[in-house]
Short mmCIF file of C-alpha atoms in Angstrom, two decimals:
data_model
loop_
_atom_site.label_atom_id
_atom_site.label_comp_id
_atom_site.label_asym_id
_atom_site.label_seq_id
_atom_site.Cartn_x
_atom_site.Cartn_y
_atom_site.Cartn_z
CA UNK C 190 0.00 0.00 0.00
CA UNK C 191 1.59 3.47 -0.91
CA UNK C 192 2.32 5.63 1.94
CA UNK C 193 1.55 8.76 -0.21
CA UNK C 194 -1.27 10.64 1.76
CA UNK C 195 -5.08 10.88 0.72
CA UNK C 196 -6.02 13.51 -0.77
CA UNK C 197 -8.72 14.53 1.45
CA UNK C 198 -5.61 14.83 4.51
CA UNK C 199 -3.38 17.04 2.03
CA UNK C 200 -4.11 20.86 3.69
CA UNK C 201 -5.91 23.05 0.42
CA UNK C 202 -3.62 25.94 -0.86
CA UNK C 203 -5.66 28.97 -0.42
CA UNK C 204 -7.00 30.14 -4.11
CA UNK C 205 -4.47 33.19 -3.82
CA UNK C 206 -1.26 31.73 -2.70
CA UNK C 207 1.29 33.53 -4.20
CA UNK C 208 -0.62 36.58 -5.35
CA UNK C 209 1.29 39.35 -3.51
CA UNK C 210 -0.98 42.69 -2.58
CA UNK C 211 0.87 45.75 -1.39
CA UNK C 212 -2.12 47.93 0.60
CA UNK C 213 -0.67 51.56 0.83
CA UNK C 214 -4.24 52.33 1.33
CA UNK C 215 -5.83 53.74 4.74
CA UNK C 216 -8.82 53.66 6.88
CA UNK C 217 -11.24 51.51 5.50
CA UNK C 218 -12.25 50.89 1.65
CA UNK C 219 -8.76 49.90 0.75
CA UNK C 220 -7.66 48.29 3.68
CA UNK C 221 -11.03 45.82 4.03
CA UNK C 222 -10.46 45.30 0.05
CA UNK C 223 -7.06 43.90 0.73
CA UNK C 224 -8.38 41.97 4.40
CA UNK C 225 -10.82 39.89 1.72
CA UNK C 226 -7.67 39.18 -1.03
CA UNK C 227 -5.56 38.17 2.31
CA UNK C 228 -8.31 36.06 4.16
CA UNK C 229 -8.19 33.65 0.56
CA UNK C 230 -4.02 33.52 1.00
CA UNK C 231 -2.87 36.56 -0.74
CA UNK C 232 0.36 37.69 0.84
CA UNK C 233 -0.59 41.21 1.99
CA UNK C 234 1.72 43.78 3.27
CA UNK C 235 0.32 46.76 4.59
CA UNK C 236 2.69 49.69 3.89
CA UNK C 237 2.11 52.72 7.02
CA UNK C 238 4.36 56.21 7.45
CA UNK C 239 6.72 55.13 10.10
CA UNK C 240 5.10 58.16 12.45
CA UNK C 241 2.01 57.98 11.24
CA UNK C 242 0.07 55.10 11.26
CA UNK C 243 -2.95 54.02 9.76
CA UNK C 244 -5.74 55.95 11.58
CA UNK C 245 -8.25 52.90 11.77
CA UNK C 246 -5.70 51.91 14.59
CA UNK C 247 -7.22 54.74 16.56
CA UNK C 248 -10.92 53.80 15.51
CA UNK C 249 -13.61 52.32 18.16
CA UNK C 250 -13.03 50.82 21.51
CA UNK C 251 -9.57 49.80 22.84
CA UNK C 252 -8.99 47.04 25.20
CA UNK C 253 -5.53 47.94 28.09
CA UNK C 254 -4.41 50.40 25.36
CA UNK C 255 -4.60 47.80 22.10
CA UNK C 256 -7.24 48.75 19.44
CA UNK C 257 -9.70 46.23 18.71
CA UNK C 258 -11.16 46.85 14.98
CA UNK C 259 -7.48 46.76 13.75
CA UNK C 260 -7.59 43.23 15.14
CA UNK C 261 -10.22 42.36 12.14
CA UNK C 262 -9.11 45.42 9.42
CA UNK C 263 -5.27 44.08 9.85
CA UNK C 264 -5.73 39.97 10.10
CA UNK C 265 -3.90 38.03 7.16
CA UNK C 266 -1.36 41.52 7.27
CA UNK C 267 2.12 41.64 6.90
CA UNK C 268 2.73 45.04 8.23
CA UNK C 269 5.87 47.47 7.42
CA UNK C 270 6.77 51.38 7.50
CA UNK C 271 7.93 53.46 4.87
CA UNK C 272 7.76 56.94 4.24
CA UNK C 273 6.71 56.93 0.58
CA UNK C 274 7.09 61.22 0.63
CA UNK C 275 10.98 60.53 0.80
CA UNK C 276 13.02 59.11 -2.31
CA UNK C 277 14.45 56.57 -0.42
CA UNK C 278 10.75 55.54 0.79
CA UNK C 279 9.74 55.68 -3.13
CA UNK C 280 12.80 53.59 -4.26
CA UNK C 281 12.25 50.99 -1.44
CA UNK C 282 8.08 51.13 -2.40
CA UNK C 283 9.26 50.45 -6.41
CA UNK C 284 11.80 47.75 -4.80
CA UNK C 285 8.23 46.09 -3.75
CA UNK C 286 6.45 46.57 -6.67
CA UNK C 287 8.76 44.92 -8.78
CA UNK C 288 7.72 41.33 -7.22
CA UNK C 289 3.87 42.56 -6.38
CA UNK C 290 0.94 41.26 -8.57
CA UNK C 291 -1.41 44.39 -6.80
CA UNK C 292 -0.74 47.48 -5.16
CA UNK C 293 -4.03 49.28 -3.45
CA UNK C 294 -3.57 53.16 -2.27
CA UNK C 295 -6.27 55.55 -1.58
CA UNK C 296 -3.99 58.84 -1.79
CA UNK C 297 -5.98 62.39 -2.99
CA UNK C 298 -5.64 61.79 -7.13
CA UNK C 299 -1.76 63.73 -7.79
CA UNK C 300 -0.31 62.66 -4.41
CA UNK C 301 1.71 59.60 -5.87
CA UNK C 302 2.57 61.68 -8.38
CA UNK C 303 3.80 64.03 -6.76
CA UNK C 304 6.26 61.82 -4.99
CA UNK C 305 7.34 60.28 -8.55
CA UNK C 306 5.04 57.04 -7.86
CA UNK C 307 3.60 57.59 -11.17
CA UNK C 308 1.66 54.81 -12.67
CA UNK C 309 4.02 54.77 -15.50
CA UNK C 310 6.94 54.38 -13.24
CA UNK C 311 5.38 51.77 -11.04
CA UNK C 312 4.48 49.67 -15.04
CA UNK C 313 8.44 49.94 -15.69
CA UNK C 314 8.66 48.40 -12.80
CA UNK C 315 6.25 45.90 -13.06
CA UNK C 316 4.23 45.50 -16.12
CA UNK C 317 2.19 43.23 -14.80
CA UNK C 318 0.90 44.95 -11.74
CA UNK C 319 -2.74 45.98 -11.04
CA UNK C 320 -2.74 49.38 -9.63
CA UNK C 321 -6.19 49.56 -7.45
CA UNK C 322 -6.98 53.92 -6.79
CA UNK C 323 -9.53 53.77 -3.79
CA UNK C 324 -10.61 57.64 -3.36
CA UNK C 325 -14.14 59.26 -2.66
CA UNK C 326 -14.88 60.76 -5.85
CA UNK C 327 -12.52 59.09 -8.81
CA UNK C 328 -9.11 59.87 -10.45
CA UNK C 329 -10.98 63.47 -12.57
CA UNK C 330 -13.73 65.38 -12.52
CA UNK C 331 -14.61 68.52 -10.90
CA UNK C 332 -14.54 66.59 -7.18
CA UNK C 333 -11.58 64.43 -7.74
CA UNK C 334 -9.02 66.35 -5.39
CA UNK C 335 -11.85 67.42 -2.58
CA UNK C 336 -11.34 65.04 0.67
CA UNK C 337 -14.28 62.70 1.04
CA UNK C 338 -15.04 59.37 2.98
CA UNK C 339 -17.65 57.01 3.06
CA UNK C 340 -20.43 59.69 4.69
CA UNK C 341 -19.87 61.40 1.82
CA UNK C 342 -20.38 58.42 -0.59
CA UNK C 343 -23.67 57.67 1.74
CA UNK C 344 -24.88 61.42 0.94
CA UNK C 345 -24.32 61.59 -2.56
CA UNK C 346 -25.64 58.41 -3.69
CA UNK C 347 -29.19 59.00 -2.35
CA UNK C 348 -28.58 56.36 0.34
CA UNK C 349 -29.28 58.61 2.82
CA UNK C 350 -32.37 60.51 0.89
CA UNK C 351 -33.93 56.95 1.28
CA UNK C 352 -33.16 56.19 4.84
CA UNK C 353 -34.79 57.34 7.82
CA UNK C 354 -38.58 57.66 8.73
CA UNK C 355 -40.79 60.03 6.02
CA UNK C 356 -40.98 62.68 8.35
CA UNK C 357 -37.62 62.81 9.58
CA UNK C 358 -34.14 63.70 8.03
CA UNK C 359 -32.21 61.63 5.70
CA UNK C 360 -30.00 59.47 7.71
CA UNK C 361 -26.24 58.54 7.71
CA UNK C 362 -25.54 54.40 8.44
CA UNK C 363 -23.72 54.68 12.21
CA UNK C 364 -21.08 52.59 10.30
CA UNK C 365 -18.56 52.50 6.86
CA UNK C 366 -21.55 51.15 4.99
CA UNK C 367 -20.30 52.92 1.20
CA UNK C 368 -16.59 52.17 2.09
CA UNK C 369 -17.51 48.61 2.47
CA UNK C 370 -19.55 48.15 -0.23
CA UNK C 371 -16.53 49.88 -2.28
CA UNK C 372 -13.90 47.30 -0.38
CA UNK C 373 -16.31 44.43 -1.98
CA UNK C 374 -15.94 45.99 -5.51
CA UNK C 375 -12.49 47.10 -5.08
CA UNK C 376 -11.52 43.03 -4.56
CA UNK C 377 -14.02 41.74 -7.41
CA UNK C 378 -12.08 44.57 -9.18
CA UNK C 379 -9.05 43.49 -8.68
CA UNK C 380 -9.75 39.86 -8.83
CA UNK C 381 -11.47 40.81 -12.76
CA UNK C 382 -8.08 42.40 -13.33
CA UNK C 383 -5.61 39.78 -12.32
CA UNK C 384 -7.72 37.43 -14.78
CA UNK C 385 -7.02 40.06 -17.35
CA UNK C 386 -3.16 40.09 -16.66
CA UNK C 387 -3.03 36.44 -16.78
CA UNK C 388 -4.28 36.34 -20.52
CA UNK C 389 -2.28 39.04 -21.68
CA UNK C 390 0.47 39.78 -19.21
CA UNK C 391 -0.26 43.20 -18.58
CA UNK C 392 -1.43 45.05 -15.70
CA UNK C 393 -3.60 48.29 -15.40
CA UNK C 394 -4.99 50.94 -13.41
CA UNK C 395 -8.71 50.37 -11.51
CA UNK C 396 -9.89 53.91 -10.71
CA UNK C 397 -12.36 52.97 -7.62
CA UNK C 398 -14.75 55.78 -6.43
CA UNK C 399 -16.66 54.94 -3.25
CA UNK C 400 -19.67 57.05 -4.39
CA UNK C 401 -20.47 54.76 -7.30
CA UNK C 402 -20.72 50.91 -5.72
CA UNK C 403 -22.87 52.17 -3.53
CA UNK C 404 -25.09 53.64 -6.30
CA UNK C 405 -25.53 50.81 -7.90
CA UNK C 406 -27.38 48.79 -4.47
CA UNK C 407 -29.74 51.20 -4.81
CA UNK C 408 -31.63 49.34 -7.55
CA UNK C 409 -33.47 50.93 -10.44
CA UNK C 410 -34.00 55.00 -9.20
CA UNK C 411 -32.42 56.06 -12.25
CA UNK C 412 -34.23 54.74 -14.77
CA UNK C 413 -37.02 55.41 -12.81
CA UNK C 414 -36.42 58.88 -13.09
CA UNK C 415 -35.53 58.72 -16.46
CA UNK C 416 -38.65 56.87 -17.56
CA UNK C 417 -40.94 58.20 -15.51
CA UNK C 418 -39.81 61.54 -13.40
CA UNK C 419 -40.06 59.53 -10.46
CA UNK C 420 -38.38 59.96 -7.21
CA UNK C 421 -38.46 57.48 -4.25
CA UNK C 422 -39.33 59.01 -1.04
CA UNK C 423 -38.33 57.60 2.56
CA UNK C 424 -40.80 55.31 3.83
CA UNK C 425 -38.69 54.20 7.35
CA UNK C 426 -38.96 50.41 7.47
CA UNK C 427 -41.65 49.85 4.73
CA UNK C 428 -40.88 49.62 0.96
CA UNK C 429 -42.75 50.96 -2.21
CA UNK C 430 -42.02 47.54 -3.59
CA UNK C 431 -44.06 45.14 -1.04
CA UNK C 432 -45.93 45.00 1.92
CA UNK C 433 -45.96 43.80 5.07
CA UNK C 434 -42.38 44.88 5.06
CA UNK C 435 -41.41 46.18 8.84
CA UNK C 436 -40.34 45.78 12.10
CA UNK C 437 -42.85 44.55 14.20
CA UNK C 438 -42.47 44.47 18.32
CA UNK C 439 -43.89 40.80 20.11
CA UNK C 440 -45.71 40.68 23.62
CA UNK C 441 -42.40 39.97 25.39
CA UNK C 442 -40.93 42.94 23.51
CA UNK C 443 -38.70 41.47 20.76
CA UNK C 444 -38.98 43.11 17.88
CA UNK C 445 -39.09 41.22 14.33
CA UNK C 446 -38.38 42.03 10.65
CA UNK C 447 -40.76 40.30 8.50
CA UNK C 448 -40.63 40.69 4.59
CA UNK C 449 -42.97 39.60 2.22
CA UNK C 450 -41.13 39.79 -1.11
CA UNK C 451 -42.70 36.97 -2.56
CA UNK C 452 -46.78 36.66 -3.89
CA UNK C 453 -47.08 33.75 -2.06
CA UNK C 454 -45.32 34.38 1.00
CA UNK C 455 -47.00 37.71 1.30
CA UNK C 456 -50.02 35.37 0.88
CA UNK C 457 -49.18 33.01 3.89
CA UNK C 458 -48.11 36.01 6.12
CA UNK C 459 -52.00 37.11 5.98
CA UNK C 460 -52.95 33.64 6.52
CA UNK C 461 -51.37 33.50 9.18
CA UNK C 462 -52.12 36.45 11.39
CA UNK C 463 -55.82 35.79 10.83
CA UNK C 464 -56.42 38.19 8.11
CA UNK C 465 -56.88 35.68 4.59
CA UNK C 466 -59.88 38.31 3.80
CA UNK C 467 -57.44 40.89 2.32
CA UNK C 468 -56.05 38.07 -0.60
CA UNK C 469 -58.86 38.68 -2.18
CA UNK C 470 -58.76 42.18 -2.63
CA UNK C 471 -57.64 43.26 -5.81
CA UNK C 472 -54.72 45.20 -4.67
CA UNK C 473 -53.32 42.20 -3.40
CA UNK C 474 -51.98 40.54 -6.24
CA UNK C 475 -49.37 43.40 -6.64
CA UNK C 476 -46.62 43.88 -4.75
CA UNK C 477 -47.03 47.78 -5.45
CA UNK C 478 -49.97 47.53 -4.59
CA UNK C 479 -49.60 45.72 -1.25
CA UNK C 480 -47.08 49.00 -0.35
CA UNK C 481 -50.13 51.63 -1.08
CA UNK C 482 -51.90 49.53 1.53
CA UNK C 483 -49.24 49.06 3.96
CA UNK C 484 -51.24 50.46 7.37
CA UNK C 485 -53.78 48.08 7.18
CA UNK C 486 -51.38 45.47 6.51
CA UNK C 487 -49.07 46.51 9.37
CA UNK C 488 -51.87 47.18 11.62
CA UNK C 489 -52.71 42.96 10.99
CA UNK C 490 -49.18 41.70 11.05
CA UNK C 491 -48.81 43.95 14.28
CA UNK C 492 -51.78 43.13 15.85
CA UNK C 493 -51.08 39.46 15.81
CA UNK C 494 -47.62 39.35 16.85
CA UNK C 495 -47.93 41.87 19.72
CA UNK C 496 -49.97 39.51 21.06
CA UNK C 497 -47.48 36.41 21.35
CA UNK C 498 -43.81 35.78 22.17
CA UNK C 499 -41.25 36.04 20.13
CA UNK C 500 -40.27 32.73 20.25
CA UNK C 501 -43.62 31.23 19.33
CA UNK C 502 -44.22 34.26 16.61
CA UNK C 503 -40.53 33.05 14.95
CA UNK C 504 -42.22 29.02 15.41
CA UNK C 505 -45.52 29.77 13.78
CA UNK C 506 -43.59 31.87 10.46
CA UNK C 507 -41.27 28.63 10.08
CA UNK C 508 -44.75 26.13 10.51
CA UNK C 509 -46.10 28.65 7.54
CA UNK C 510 -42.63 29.37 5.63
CA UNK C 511 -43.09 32.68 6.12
CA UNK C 512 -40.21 35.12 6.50
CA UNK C 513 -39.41 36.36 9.57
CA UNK C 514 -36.11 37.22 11.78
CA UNK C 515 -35.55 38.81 15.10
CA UNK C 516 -33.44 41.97 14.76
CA UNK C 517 -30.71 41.29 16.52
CA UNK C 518 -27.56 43.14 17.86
CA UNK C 519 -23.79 41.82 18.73
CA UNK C 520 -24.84 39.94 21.86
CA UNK C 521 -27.86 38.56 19.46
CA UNK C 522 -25.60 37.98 16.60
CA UNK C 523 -23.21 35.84 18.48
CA UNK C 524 -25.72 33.55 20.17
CA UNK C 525 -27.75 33.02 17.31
CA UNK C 526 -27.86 29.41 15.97
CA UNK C 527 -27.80 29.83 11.82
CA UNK C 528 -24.23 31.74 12.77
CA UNK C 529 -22.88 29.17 14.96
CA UNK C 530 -23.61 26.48 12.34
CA UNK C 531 -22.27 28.76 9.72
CA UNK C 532 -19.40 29.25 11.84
CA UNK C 533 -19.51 33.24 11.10
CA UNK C 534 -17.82 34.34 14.45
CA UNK C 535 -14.70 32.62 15.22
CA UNK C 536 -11.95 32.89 18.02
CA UNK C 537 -8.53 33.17 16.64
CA UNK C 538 -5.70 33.51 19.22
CA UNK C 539 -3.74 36.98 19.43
CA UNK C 540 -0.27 37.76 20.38
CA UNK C 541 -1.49 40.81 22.19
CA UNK C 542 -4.61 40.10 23.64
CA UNK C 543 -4.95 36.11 23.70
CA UNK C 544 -8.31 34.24 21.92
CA UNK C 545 -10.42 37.49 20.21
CA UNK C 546 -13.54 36.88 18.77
CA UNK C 547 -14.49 38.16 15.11
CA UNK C 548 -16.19 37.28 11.17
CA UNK C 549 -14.86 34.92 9.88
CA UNK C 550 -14.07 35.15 6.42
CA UNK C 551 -16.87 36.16 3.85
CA UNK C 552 -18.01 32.79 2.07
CA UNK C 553 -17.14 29.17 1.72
CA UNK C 554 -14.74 27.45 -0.65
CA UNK C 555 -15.70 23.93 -0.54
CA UNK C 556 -12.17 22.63 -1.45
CA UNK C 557 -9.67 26.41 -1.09
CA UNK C 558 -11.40 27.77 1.70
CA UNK C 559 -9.79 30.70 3.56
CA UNK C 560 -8.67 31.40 6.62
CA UNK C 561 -7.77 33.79 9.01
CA UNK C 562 -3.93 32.63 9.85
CA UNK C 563 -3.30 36.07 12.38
CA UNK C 564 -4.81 39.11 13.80
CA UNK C 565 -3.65 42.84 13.33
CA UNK C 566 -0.15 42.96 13.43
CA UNK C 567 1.71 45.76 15.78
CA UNK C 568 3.15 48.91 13.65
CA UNK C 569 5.58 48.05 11.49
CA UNK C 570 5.91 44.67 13.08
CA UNK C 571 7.33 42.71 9.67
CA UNK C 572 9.33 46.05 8.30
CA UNK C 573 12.98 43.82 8.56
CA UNK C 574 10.95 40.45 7.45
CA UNK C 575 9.98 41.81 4.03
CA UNK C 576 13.10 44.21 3.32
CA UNK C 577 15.41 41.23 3.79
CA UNK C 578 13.24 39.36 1.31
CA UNK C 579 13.31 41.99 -0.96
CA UNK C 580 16.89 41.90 -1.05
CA UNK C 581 18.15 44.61 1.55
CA UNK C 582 21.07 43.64 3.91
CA UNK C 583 20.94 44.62 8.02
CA UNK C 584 23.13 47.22 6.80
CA UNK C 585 20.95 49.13 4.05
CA UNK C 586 18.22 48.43 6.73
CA UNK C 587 19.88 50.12 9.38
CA UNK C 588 20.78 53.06 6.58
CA UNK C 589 17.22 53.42 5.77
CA UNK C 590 16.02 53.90 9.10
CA UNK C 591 18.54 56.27 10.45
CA UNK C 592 17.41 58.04 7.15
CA UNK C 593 13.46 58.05 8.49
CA UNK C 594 12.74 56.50 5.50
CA UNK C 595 11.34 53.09 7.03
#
């Protein structure tokens, strides 16, 4: 019998292994767009000023003086520190180029340039390297060189037109909502481009601006308008598209999000909560319809659950197949059942503050899944590690950091 292992005991190679990502990006869209190449087994090295670190690192709660959101934002993270505003920093960042297969930076639109980063000097260097620009409004146009984040993105797209009850402002997600959405495209964009550079060998630029992804979530408003001069208004937690759509509070106070996207489960929802009268009504059969009817709807769905528990409301929807979930937050999330099984949280051990709990990666690979293999790595922790493999002696490291240039 041949000692050779099985193949089901030979450990996968992630699906990137050996794809090398340089993130020179900060804060959030381009750092979360190179967390999801890493988490598959791209070799990321995150690139920070030697003085002035990422700011995420400063973002949300900090546990005995350690941040914990760089924990998730820097897993899968080689981290090193260069000044890229010095020559020496620039020479060392083309040094790093030359054997990189993706560089993401989210610098104002002239900044590289200005320190002789040009995209034609990093293509000498590397033809084949996909050069990811991460900024608020795009590479040109009248906005390009105003400073913007996410909020902005949020404003501008008509996210925040939508959001919020009728009578009440527009309202801003209390999260990165548009720079994650942009992260997402930002590593499908990449991922579109490396596929490119593998049938003709040559790289290119992906101008990324975070107030288009989001944009494009917000379905058909557009064309809408184009078509037909029309111009969604805020409606809170109900949508012009269906009804019952809410939130809806139980007897024990629990309050549940119930959706009826579907004719038929909009059908079995009314079933249900005693009301099978209203099927018949010709505004029914119409989801747009159902929405121009939505208080009498709510008033049923609401009446029915506010008087039962949640637990027995959330039994009764699955006895129908209805759709229904509680609306949960963290201490929710992390107890619920569907993420255990899925195994969405997970407890990965860190050097600074032991087992930490956090997402695991976004989807399953049934035979390359990913992986988180470390948490965020200290400033600059990996700065000697990747200059030595990039060729530099103890010597030119020593001569670049007397210099301030690492």
């Amino acid at each position: 019998m041949s000692d050779s292992p099985r193949l089901e005991d030979v450990p996968p190679t992630p699906p990137l292994d050996g794809v090398r990502v340089l993130d020179v990006s900060t804060l959030f869209a381009g750092p979360l767009a190179a967390t999801f190449l890493g988490d598959f087994g791209a070799d990321v090295i995150k690139v920070e000023h030697p003085s002035r670190p990422d700011a995420s690192r400063g973002h949300g709660p900090q546990k005995d003086g350690v941040n914990l959101w760089w924990k998730t934002l820097g897993r899968n993270k080689r981290t090193v520190t260069i000044d890229l505003s010095r020559p020496a920093g620039a020479d060392l960042l083309l040094r790093l180029v030359a054997d990189a297969d993706v560089m993401i930076e989210n610098f104002r639109p002239g900044t590289l340039e200005r320190w002789g980063l040009t995209p034609e000097r990093l293509f000498a260097a590397n033809p084949r390297l996909i050069l990811a620009r991460v900024t608020a409004f795009g590479q040109f146009g009248p906005y390009s060189s105003r400073p913007g984040f996410g909020s902005l993105a949020e404003a501008m797209s008509g996210f925040a037109a939508l959001t919020g009850a009728p009578d009440g402002p527009p309202t801003l997600p209390p999260f990165g909502l548009a720079d994650g959405v942009a992260a997402l495209a930002t590593a499908f964009a990449v991922m579109t481009a490396l596929r490119g550079a593998e049938r003709d060998g040559r790289g290119q630029v992906v101008d990324m601006a975070i107030i288009e992804p989001i944009l494009m979530l917000l379905g058909g408003q557009i064309t809408a308008w184009d078509q037909l001069g029309l111009v969604q208004p805020r409606t809170g937690n109900r949508s012009v598209n269906n009804a019952p759509r809410n939130v809806y509070r139980s007897r024990d106070g629990v309050w549940l999000a119930v959706s009826t996207s579907s004719q038929s489960i909009a059908e079995r929802v009314m079933t249900l909560v005693g009301r099978a009268d209203l099927i018949a009504k010709p505004w029914f059969a119409s989801g747009h319809d159902r929405a121009v009817h939505a208080d009498e709807l709510d008033d049923a769905v609401q009446g029915w659950i506010g008087a039962h528990d949640a637990e027995e409301v959330v039994a009764r929807f699955e006895d129908a197949s209805a759709a229904v979930a509680p609306v949960h937050d963290v201490r929710g999330v992390v107890a619920d059942p569907q993420y255990r099984a899925l195994g969405t949280v997970i407890r990965v051990e860190d050097e600074e503050l032991g087992p930490v709990a956090m997402q695991n990666v976004l989807f399953r690979l049934s035979r390359t899944p990913g992986g988180i293999r470390w948490t965020g790595r200290s400033h600059g922790a990996d700065t000697d590690e990747v200059l030595r493999e990039a060729g530099l002696d103890e010597d030119g490291i020593a001569a670049l950091r007397a210099e301030g240039a690492i």
